[in-house]
Coordinates of C-alpha atoms and ligand atoms in Angstrom, one line a residue:
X7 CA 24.7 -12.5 14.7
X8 CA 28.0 -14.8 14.5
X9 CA 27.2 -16.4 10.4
X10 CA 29.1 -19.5 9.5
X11 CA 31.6 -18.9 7.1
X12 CA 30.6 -18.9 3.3
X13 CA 32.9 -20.9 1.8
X14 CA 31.3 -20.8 -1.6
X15 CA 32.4 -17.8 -4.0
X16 CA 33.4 -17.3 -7.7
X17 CA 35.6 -15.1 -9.1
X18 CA 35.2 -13.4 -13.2
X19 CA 38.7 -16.1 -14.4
X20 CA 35.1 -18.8 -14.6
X21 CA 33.8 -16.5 -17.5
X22 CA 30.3 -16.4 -15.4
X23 CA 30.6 -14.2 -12.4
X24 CA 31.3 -11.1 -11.8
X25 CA 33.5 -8.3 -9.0
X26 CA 36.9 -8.9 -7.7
X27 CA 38.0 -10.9 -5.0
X28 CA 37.9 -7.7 -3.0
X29 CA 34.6 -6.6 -3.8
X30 CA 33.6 -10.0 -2.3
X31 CA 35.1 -9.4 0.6
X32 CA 34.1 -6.1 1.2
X33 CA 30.3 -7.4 0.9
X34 CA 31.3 -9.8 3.2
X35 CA 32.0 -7.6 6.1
X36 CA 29.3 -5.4 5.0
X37 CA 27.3 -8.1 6.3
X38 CA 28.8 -8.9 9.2
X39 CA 30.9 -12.2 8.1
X40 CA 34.2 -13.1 10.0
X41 CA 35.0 -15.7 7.4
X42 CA 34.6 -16.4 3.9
X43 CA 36.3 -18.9 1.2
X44 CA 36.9 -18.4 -2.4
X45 CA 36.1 -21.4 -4.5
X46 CA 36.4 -20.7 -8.0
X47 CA 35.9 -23.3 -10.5
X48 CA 38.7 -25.5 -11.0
X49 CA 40.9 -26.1 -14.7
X50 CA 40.4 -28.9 -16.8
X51 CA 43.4 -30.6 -18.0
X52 CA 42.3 -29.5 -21.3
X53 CA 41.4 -26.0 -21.5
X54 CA 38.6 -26.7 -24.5
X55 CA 36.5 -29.1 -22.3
X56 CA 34.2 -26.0 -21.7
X57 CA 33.5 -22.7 -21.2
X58 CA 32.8 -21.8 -18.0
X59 CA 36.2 -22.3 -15.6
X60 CA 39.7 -20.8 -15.3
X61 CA 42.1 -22.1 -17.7
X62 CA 45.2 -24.2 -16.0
X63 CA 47.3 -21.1 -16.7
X64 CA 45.0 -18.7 -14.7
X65 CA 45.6 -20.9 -11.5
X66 CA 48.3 -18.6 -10.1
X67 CA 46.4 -15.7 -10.9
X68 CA 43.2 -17.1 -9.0
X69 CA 45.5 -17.8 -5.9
X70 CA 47.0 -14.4 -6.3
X71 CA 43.7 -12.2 -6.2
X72 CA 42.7 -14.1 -2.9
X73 CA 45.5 -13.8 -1.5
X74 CA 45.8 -10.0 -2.4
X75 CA 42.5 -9.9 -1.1
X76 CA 43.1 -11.2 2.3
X77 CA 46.2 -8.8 2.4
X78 CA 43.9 -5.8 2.1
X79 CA 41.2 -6.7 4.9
X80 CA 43.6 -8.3 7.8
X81 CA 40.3 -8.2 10.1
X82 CA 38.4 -11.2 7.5
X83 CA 39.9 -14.5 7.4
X84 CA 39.4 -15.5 3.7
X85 CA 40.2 -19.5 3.0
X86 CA 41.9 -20.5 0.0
X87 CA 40.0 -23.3 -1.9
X88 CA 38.7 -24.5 -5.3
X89 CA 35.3 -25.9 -6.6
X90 CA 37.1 -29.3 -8.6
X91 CA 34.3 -30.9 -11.0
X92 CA 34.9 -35.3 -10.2
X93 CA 34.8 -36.8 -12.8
X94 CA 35.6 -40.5 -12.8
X95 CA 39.2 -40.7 -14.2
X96 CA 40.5 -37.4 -13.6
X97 CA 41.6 -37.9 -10.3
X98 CA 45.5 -38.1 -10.8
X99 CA 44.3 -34.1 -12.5
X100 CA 43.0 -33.8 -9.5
X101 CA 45.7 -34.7 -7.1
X102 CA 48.2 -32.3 -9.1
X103 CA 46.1 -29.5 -8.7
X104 CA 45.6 -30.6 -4.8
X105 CA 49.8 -30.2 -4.8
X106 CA 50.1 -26.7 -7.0
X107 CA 49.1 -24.4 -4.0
X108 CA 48.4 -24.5 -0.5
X109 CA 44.7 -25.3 -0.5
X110 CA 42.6 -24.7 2.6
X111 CA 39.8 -27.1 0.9
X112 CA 38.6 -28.9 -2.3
X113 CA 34.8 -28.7 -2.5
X114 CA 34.0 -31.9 -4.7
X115 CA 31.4 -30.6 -7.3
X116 CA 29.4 -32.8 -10.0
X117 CA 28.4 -31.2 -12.7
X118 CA 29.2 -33.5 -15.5
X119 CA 27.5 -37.0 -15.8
X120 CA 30.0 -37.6 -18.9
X121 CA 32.0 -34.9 -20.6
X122 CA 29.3 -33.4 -22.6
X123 CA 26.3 -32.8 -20.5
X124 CA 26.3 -30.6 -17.3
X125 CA 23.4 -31.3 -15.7
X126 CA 22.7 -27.7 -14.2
X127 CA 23.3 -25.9 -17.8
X128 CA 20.1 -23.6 -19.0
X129 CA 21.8 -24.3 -22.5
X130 CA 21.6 -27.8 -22.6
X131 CA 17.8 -28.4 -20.9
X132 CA 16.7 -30.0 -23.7
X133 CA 19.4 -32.8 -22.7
X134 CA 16.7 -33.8 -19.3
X135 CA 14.1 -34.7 -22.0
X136 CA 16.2 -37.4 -23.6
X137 CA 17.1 -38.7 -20.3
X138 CA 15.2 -40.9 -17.4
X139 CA 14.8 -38.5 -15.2
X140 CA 15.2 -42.0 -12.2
X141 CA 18.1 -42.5 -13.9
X142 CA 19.8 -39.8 -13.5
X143 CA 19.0 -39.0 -10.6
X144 CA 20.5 -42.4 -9.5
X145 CA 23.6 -41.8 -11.4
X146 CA 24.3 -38.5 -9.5
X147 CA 24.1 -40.0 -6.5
X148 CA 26.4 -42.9 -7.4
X149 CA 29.0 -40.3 -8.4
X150 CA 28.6 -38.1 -5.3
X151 CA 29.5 -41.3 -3.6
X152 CA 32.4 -42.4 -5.6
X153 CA 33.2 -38.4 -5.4
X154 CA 33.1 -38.5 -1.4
X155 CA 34.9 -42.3 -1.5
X156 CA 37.8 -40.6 -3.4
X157 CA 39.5 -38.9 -0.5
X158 CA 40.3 -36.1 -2.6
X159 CA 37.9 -33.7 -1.4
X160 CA 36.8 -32.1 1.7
X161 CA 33.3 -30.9 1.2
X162 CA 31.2 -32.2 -1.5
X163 CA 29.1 -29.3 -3.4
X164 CA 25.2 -28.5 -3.9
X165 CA 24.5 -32.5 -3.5
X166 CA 20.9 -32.2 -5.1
X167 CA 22.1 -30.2 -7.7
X168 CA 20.0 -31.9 -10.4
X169 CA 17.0 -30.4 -9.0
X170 CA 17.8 -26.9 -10.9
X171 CA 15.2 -27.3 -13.1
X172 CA 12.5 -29.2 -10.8
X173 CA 12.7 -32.6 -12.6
X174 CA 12.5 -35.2 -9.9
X175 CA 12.9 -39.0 -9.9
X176 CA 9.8 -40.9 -8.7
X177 CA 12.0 -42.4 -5.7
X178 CA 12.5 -40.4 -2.8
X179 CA 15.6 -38.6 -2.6
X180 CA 16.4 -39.8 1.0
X181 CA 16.5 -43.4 -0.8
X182 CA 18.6 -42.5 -3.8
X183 CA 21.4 -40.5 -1.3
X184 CA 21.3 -42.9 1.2
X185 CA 24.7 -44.5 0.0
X186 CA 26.1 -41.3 -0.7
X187 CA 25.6 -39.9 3.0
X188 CA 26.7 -43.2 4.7
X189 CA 29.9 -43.1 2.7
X190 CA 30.8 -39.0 3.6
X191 CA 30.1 -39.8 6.9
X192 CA 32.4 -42.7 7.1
X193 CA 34.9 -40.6 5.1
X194 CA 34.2 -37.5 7.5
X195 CA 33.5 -35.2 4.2
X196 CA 31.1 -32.7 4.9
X197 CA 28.5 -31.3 2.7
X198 CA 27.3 -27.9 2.2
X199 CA 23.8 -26.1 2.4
X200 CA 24.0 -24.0 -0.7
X201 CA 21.8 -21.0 -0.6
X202 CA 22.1 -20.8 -4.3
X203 CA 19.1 -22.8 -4.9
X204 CA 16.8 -20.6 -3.7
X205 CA 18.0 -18.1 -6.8
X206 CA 17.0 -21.4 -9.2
X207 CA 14.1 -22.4 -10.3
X208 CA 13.7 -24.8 -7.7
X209 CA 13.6 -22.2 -5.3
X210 CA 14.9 -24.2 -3.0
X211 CA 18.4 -24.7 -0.5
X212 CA 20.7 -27.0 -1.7
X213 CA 19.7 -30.0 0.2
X214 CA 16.4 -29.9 0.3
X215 CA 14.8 -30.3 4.1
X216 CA 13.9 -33.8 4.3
X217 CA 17.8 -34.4 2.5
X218 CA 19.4 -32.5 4.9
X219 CA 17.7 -34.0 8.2
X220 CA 18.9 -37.5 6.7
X221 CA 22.3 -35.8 6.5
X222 CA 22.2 -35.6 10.3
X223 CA 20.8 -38.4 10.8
X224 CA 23.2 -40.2 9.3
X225 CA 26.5 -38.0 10.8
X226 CA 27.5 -35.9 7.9
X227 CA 29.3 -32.8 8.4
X228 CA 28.3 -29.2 7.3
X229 CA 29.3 -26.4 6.0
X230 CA 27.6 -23.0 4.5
X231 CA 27.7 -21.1 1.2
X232 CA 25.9 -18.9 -0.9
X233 CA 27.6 -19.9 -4.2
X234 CA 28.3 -16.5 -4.8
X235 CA 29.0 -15.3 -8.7
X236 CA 28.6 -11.6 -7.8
X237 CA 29.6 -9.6 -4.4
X238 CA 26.0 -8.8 -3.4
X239 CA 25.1 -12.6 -3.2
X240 CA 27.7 -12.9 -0.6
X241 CA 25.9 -14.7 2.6
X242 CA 22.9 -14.6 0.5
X243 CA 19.9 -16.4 2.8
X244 CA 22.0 -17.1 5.4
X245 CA 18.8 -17.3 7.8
X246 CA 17.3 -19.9 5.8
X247 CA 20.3 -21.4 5.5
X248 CA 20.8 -21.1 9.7
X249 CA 17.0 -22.1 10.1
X250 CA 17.6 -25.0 7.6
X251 CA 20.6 -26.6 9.4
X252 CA 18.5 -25.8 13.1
X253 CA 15.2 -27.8 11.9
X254 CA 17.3 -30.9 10.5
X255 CA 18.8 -31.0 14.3
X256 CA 22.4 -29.5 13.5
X257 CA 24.4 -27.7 16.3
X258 CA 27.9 -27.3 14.6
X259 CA 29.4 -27.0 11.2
X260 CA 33.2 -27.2 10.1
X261 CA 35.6 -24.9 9.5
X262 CA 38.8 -26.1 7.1
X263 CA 42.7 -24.4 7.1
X264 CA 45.2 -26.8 5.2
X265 CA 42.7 -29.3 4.3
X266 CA 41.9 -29.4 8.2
X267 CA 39.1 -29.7 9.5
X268 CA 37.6 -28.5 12.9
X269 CA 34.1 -28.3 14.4
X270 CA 32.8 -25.2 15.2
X271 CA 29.1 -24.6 17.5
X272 CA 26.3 -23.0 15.3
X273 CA 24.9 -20.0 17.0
X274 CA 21.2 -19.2 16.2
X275 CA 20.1 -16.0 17.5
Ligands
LIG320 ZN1 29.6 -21.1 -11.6
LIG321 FE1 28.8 -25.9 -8.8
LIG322 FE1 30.0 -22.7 -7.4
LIG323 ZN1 28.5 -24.2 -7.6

């Protein structure tokens, strides 16, 4: 079987996953990958804003154990990247960290709808039951497109990430992204299909089926990833993933080296 890369991983400097850089890719040739991408989650400019991500001084270290890591297994390509939270204002934060190393892409994540709620925290559940569930849903979407309008990222991350917990607006979700995926695909910025969803309680790929057909419908870019934060879950559901990306009417994906993109054919059996 030749597997899209997965170009979603985590390493332990986010405080929330576990195994080295090497342990990753050893799982990953275990399971027959050619190519994988490390996309830790990126620093905040103040290293208080949570607790789950690197802190700006770890940056060096993060590059360093992928890099070590591609050093000692010559036969897997392994990308350099990062997993950068948008947040409206930060993006001169962003663009420094874009200059620090020699990226091979910025997956564009939302997490945060203001500084102090991320959406997909167990912790803060309690937060979705003060909220319109509509409008949130709406404002995701609106920041996935300002997120995709920003040039500053390559791949935008889980795009129906606020389905974690299975609390859904009453408009359909091909309505409420429809800006979003008209804007990446005139920005050629390519989304993944995040098999981490199916861990979640939504039990479900990251887009959704009917999300991900409008995807292609509308000329939006993919890529894979199992949002790996431990070695086993490396190419987690890549079937479903494969079968996903095959029913929605995809027949490439994208592959990134310097912030480069090129198109690569899927193969399905
Ligand atoms: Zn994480
Ligand atoms: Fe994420
Ligand atoms: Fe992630
Ligand atoms: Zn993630």
């Amino acid at each position: 079987m030749n597997w899209p890369a997965d170009y979603h991983m985590h390493t332990p400097l986010c405080c929330h996953a576990v195994g080295r850089p090497i342990d990753y890719a050893a799982q990953a040739l275990r399971v027959g990958l050619k190519e994988i991408g490390f996309s830790d989650h990126s620093p905040m400019p103040r290293d208080d804003f949570d607790d789950w991500r690197m802190k700006a001084s770890q940056l060096d270290e993060y590059v360093a154990m992928v890099q070590e890591a591609q050093t000692a297994n010559p036969q897997l390509r392994i990308k350099l990247g990062l997993e950068v939270d948008y947040l409206p204002g930060h993006e001169p934060w962003i663009r420094e960290l874009a200059s620090r190393h020699p990226w091979d892409y910025f997956i564009g994540s939302v997490h945060y709808l203001d500084g102090g709620w991320d959406i997909d925290n167990p912790k803060k559940l309690s937060q979705w039951k003060q909220h319109d569930p509509d409008e949130v849903w709406e404002l995701y979407a609106a920041r996935l497109t300002q997120a995709a309008d920003s040039g500053l990222f390559d791949i935008i991350g889980h795009m129906d990430l606020a389905k974690k917990f299975c609390i859904y607006p009453k408009r359909s979700l091909e309505l409420i992204f429809s800006p979003f995926l008209k804007k990446a695909a005139e920005r050629n910025v390519a989304i993944e299909i995040n098999t981490a969803g199916l861990r979640k309680d939504c039990r479900e790929i990251y887009p959704g089926q009917l999300l991900l057909k409008a995807a292609q419908v509308a000329g939006v870019p993919i890529v894979f990833g199992s949002d790996a934060h431990s070695p086993e879950e490396v190419g987690l559901n890549y079937s479903e993933a494969l079968q996903a990306a095959k029913r929605a009417g995809y027949s490439e994906c994208r592959q990134f080296t310097s912030r480069k993109s090129k198109t690569i054919q899927l193969s399905f059996e």
